[in-house]
Amino acid sequence: MNKISKIEVITGLSKLTNLISELSKAGVGGVTVIQALGCGIEKGTLEYEIETKEVMELRPKQQINIVVESSQVDKILDVIKKELYTGHIGDGKIFVYDISNVVRVRTGDEGIDAL
């Protein structure tokens, strides 16, 4: 069986439309987007704020989940990094996980066939 990976992207709200467009061009067949609150190492400090916050402040984020054949991961990561990069706080994080199986409930297809 071919290997399957999940790519989870957490980023700010402004880049979704262009990212989805570029992922479509790269052959991604589906995504799930979840609205979330969170912060990273800066604890929610905005770039123009001079002092780092002592207590975490949650900021609006989005979590984008993509499940693909593992052989596609590097290509998709390149697309995501290119599309999200500004060099400023809040560009985001990308996590990659191994997936042991996928089942399409409607058809019973498993593995790559279920994607």
PDB file of C-alpha atoms in Angstrom:
ATOM      1  CA  MET A   1       0.000   0.000   0.000  1.00  0.00           C
ATOM      2  CA  ASN A   2       1.254   3.509  -0.822  1.00  0.00           C
ATOM      3  CA  LYS A   3       1.976   5.686   2.168  1.00  0.00           C
ATOM      4  CA  ILE A   4      -0.401   8.489   3.138  1.00  0.00           C
ATOM      5  CA  SER A   5       0.430  11.735   4.954  1.00  0.00           C
ATOM      6  CA  LYS A   6      -1.538  14.503   6.593  1.00  0.00           C
ATOM      7  CA  ILE A   7      -0.293  18.062   6.261  1.00  0.00           C
ATOM      8  CA  GLU A   8      -1.659  20.414   8.910  1.00  0.00           C
ATOM      9  CA  VAL A   9      -1.108  24.133   8.420  1.00  0.00           C
ATOM     10  CA  ILE A  10      -1.815  26.753  11.063  1.00  0.00           C
ATOM     11  CA  THR A  11      -1.698  30.328   9.829  1.00  0.00           C
ATOM     12  CA  GLY A  12      -3.431  33.697   9.968  1.00  0.00           C
ATOM     13  CA  LEU A  13      -6.700  34.392   8.203  1.00  0.00           C
ATOM     14  CA  SER A  14      -5.594  36.466   5.210  1.00  0.00           C
ATOM     15  CA  LYS A  15      -3.961  33.856   2.956  1.00  0.00           C
ATOM     16  CA  LEU A  16      -6.662  31.202   2.542  1.00  0.00           C
ATOM     17  CA  THR A  17      -8.056  32.070  -0.903  1.00  0.00           C
ATOM     18  CA  ASN A  18      -4.694  32.186  -2.668  1.00  0.00           C
ATOM     19  CA  LEU A  19      -3.424  29.102  -0.813  1.00  0.00           C
ATOM     20  CA  ILE A  20      -6.463  27.023  -1.840  1.00  0.00           C
ATOM     21  CA  SER A  21      -6.042  28.174  -5.443  1.00  0.00           C
ATOM     22  CA  GLU A  22      -2.364  27.151  -5.500  1.00  0.00           C
ATOM     23  CA  LEU A  23      -3.075  23.819  -3.789  1.00  0.00           C
ATOM     24  CA  SER A  24      -5.715  23.089  -6.448  1.00  0.00           C
ATOM     25  CA  LYS A  25      -3.184  23.812  -9.194  1.00  0.00           C
ATOM     26  CA  ALA A  26      -0.745  21.434  -7.446  1.00  0.00           C
ATOM     27  CA  GLY A  27      -3.274  18.595  -7.663  1.00  0.00           C
ATOM     28  CA  VAL A  28      -4.637  18.567  -4.104  1.00  0.00           C
ATOM     29  CA  GLY A  29      -8.084  16.990  -4.231  1.00  0.00           C
ATOM     30  CA  GLY A  30      -9.529  18.239  -0.951  1.00  0.00           C
ATOM     31  CA  VAL A  31      -8.872  20.282   2.166  1.00  0.00           C
ATOM     32  CA  THR A  32     -10.578  20.887   5.489  1.00  0.00           C
ATOM     33  CA  VAL A  33     -10.383  24.349   7.053  1.00  0.00           C
ATOM     34  CA  ILE A  34     -11.089  24.939  10.729  1.00  0.00           C
ATOM     35  CA  GLN A  35     -11.313  28.383  12.310  1.00  0.00           C
ATOM     36  CA  ALA A  36      -9.262  28.464  15.514  1.00  0.00           C
ATOM     37  CA  LEU A  37      -7.694  30.656  18.173  1.00  0.00           C
ATOM     38  CA  GLY A  38      -4.038  30.308  19.076  1.00  0.00           C
ATOM     39  CA  CYS A  39      -0.605  31.805  19.453  1.00  0.00           C
ATOM     40  CA  GLY A  40       2.987  30.783  18.988  1.00  0.00           C
ATOM     41  CA  ILE A  41       6.241  31.514  20.724  1.00  0.00           C
ATOM     42  CA  GLU A  42       5.505  35.269  20.674  1.00  0.00           C
ATOM     43  CA  LYS A  43       2.438  34.616  22.898  1.00  0.00           C
ATOM     44  CA  GLY A  44       0.176  36.602  20.579  1.00  0.00           C
ATOM     45  CA  THR A  45       2.386  39.701  20.407  1.00  0.00           C
ATOM     46  CA  LEU A  46       1.722  41.669  17.247  1.00  0.00           C
ATOM     47  CA  GLU A  47       4.726  42.674  15.185  1.00  0.00           C
ATOM     48  CA  TYR A  48       4.324  46.393  15.837  1.00  0.00           C
ATOM     49  CA  GLU A  49       4.122  45.924  19.626  1.00  0.00           C
ATOM     50  CA  ILE A  50       7.420  46.764  21.297  1.00  0.00           C
ATOM     51  CA  GLU A  51       7.264  44.449  24.313  1.00  0.00           C
ATOM     52  CA  THR A  52       6.527  40.729  24.229  1.00  0.00           C
ATOM     53  CA  LYS A  53       3.424  39.721  26.148  1.00  0.00           C
ATOM     54  CA  GLU A  54       3.907  37.929  29.453  1.00  0.00           C
ATOM     55  CA  VAL A  55       0.550  36.130  29.260  1.00  0.00           C
ATOM     56  CA  MET A  56      -0.580  34.387  26.081  1.00  0.00           C
ATOM     57  CA  GLU A  57      -3.164  36.227  24.006  1.00  0.00           C
ATOM     58  CA  LEU A  58      -5.031  34.049  21.531  1.00  0.00           C
ATOM     59  CA  ARG A  59      -5.314  35.351  17.974  1.00  0.00           C
ATOM     60  CA  PRO A  60      -7.669  34.235  15.179  1.00  0.00           C
ATOM     61  CA  LYS A  61      -6.060  31.489  13.089  1.00  0.00           C
ATOM     62  CA  GLN A  62      -7.078  28.841  10.629  1.00  0.00           C
ATOM     63  CA  GLN A  63      -6.068  25.216  10.530  1.00  0.00           C
ATOM     64  CA  ILE A  64      -5.883  23.718   7.051  1.00  0.00           C
ATOM     65  CA  ASN A  65      -5.786  19.916   6.833  1.00  0.00           C
ATOM     66  CA  ILE A  66      -4.687  18.096   3.691  1.00  0.00           C
ATOM     67  CA  VAL A  67      -4.342  14.312   3.264  1.00  0.00           C
ATOM     68  CA  VAL A  68      -2.252  13.154   0.301  1.00  0.00           C
ATOM     69  CA  GLU A  69       0.040  10.409  -0.931  1.00  0.00           C
ATOM     70  CA  SER A  70       3.342  10.769   0.910  1.00  0.00           C
ATOM     71  CA  SER A  71       5.178  11.120  -2.406  1.00  0.00           C
ATOM     72  CA  GLN A  72       3.401  14.481  -2.924  1.00  0.00           C
ATOM     73  CA  VAL A  73       4.335  16.001   0.454  1.00  0.00           C
ATOM     74  CA  ASP A  74       7.524  17.829  -0.597  1.00  0.00           C
ATOM     75  CA  LYS A  75       5.825  19.438  -3.605  1.00  0.00           C
ATOM     76  CA  ILE A  76       2.850  20.545  -1.514  1.00  0.00           C
ATOM     77  CA  LEU A  77       5.090  21.877   1.273  1.00  0.00           C
ATOM     78  CA  ASP A  78       6.905  24.016  -1.307  1.00  0.00           C
ATOM     79  CA  VAL A  79       3.576  25.450  -2.491  1.00  0.00           C
ATOM     80  CA  ILE A  80       2.434  26.188   1.067  1.00  0.00           C
ATOM     81  CA  LYS A  81       5.714  27.800   2.142  1.00  0.00           C
ATOM     82  CA  LYS A  82       5.808  29.975  -0.981  1.00  0.00           C
ATOM     83  CA  GLU A  83       2.215  31.098  -0.551  1.00  0.00           C
ATOM     84  CA  LEU A  84       2.340  31.819   3.204  1.00  0.00           C
ATOM     85  CA  TYR A  85       5.791  33.400   3.526  1.00  0.00           C
ATOM     86  CA  THR A  86       5.934  37.108   4.374  1.00  0.00           C
ATOM     87  CA  GLY A  87       8.872  37.004   6.784  1.00  0.00           C
ATOM     88  CA  HIS A  88       6.680  38.471   9.520  1.00  0.00           C
ATOM     89  CA  ILE A  89       5.209  37.116  12.744  1.00  0.00           C
ATOM     90  CA  GLY A  90       2.179  34.939  12.041  1.00  0.00           C
ATOM     91  CA  ASP A  91       3.259  33.269   8.786  1.00  0.00           C
ATOM     92  CA  GLY A  92       2.388  29.979  10.457  1.00  0.00           C
ATOM     93  CA  LYS A  93       3.532  26.444  11.122  1.00  0.00           C
ATOM     94  CA  ILE A  94       3.274  23.246   9.105  1.00  0.00           C
ATOM     95  CA  PHE A  95       3.039  19.784  10.655  1.00  0.00           C
ATOM     96  CA  VAL A  96       3.325  16.532   8.691  1.00  0.00           C
ATOM     97  CA  TYR A  97       1.959  13.258  10.055  1.00  0.00           C
ATOM     98  CA  ASP A  98       1.985   9.670   8.810  1.00  0.00           C
ATOM     99  CA  ILE A  99      -1.524   8.263   8.316  1.00  0.00           C
ATOM    100  CA  SER A 100      -2.022   4.529   8.716  1.00  0.00           C
ATOM    101  CA  ASN A 101      -5.258   4.328   6.711  1.00  0.00           C
ATOM    102  CA  VAL A 102      -8.106   6.294   5.163  1.00  0.00           C
ATOM    103  CA  VAL A 103     -11.624   4.913   4.681  1.00  0.00           C
ATOM    104  CA  ARG A 104     -14.254   6.512   2.460  1.00  0.00           C
ATOM    105  CA  VAL A 105     -17.474   5.697   4.280  1.00  0.00           C
ATOM    106  CA  ARG A 106     -19.779   5.894   1.238  1.00  0.00           C
ATOM    107  CA  THR A 107     -17.879   3.347  -0.873  1.00  0.00           C
ATOM    108  CA  GLY A 108     -15.769   1.447   1.628  1.00  0.00           C
ATOM    109  CA  ASP A 109     -12.622   2.358  -0.357  1.00  0.00           C
ATOM    110  CA  GLU A 110      -9.444   2.331   1.719  1.00  0.00           C
ATOM    111  CA  GLY A 111      -5.952   3.791   1.453  1.00  0.00           C
ATOM    112  CA  ILE A 112      -5.074   5.848  -1.632  1.00  0.00           C
ATOM    113  CA  ASP A 113      -8.364   4.812  -3.295  1.00  0.00           C
ATOM    114  CA  ALA A 114     -10.248   6.618  -0.537  1.00  0.00           C
ATOM    115  CA  LEU A 115      -8.558   9.937  -1.259  1.00  0.00           C
TER     116      LEU A 115
END
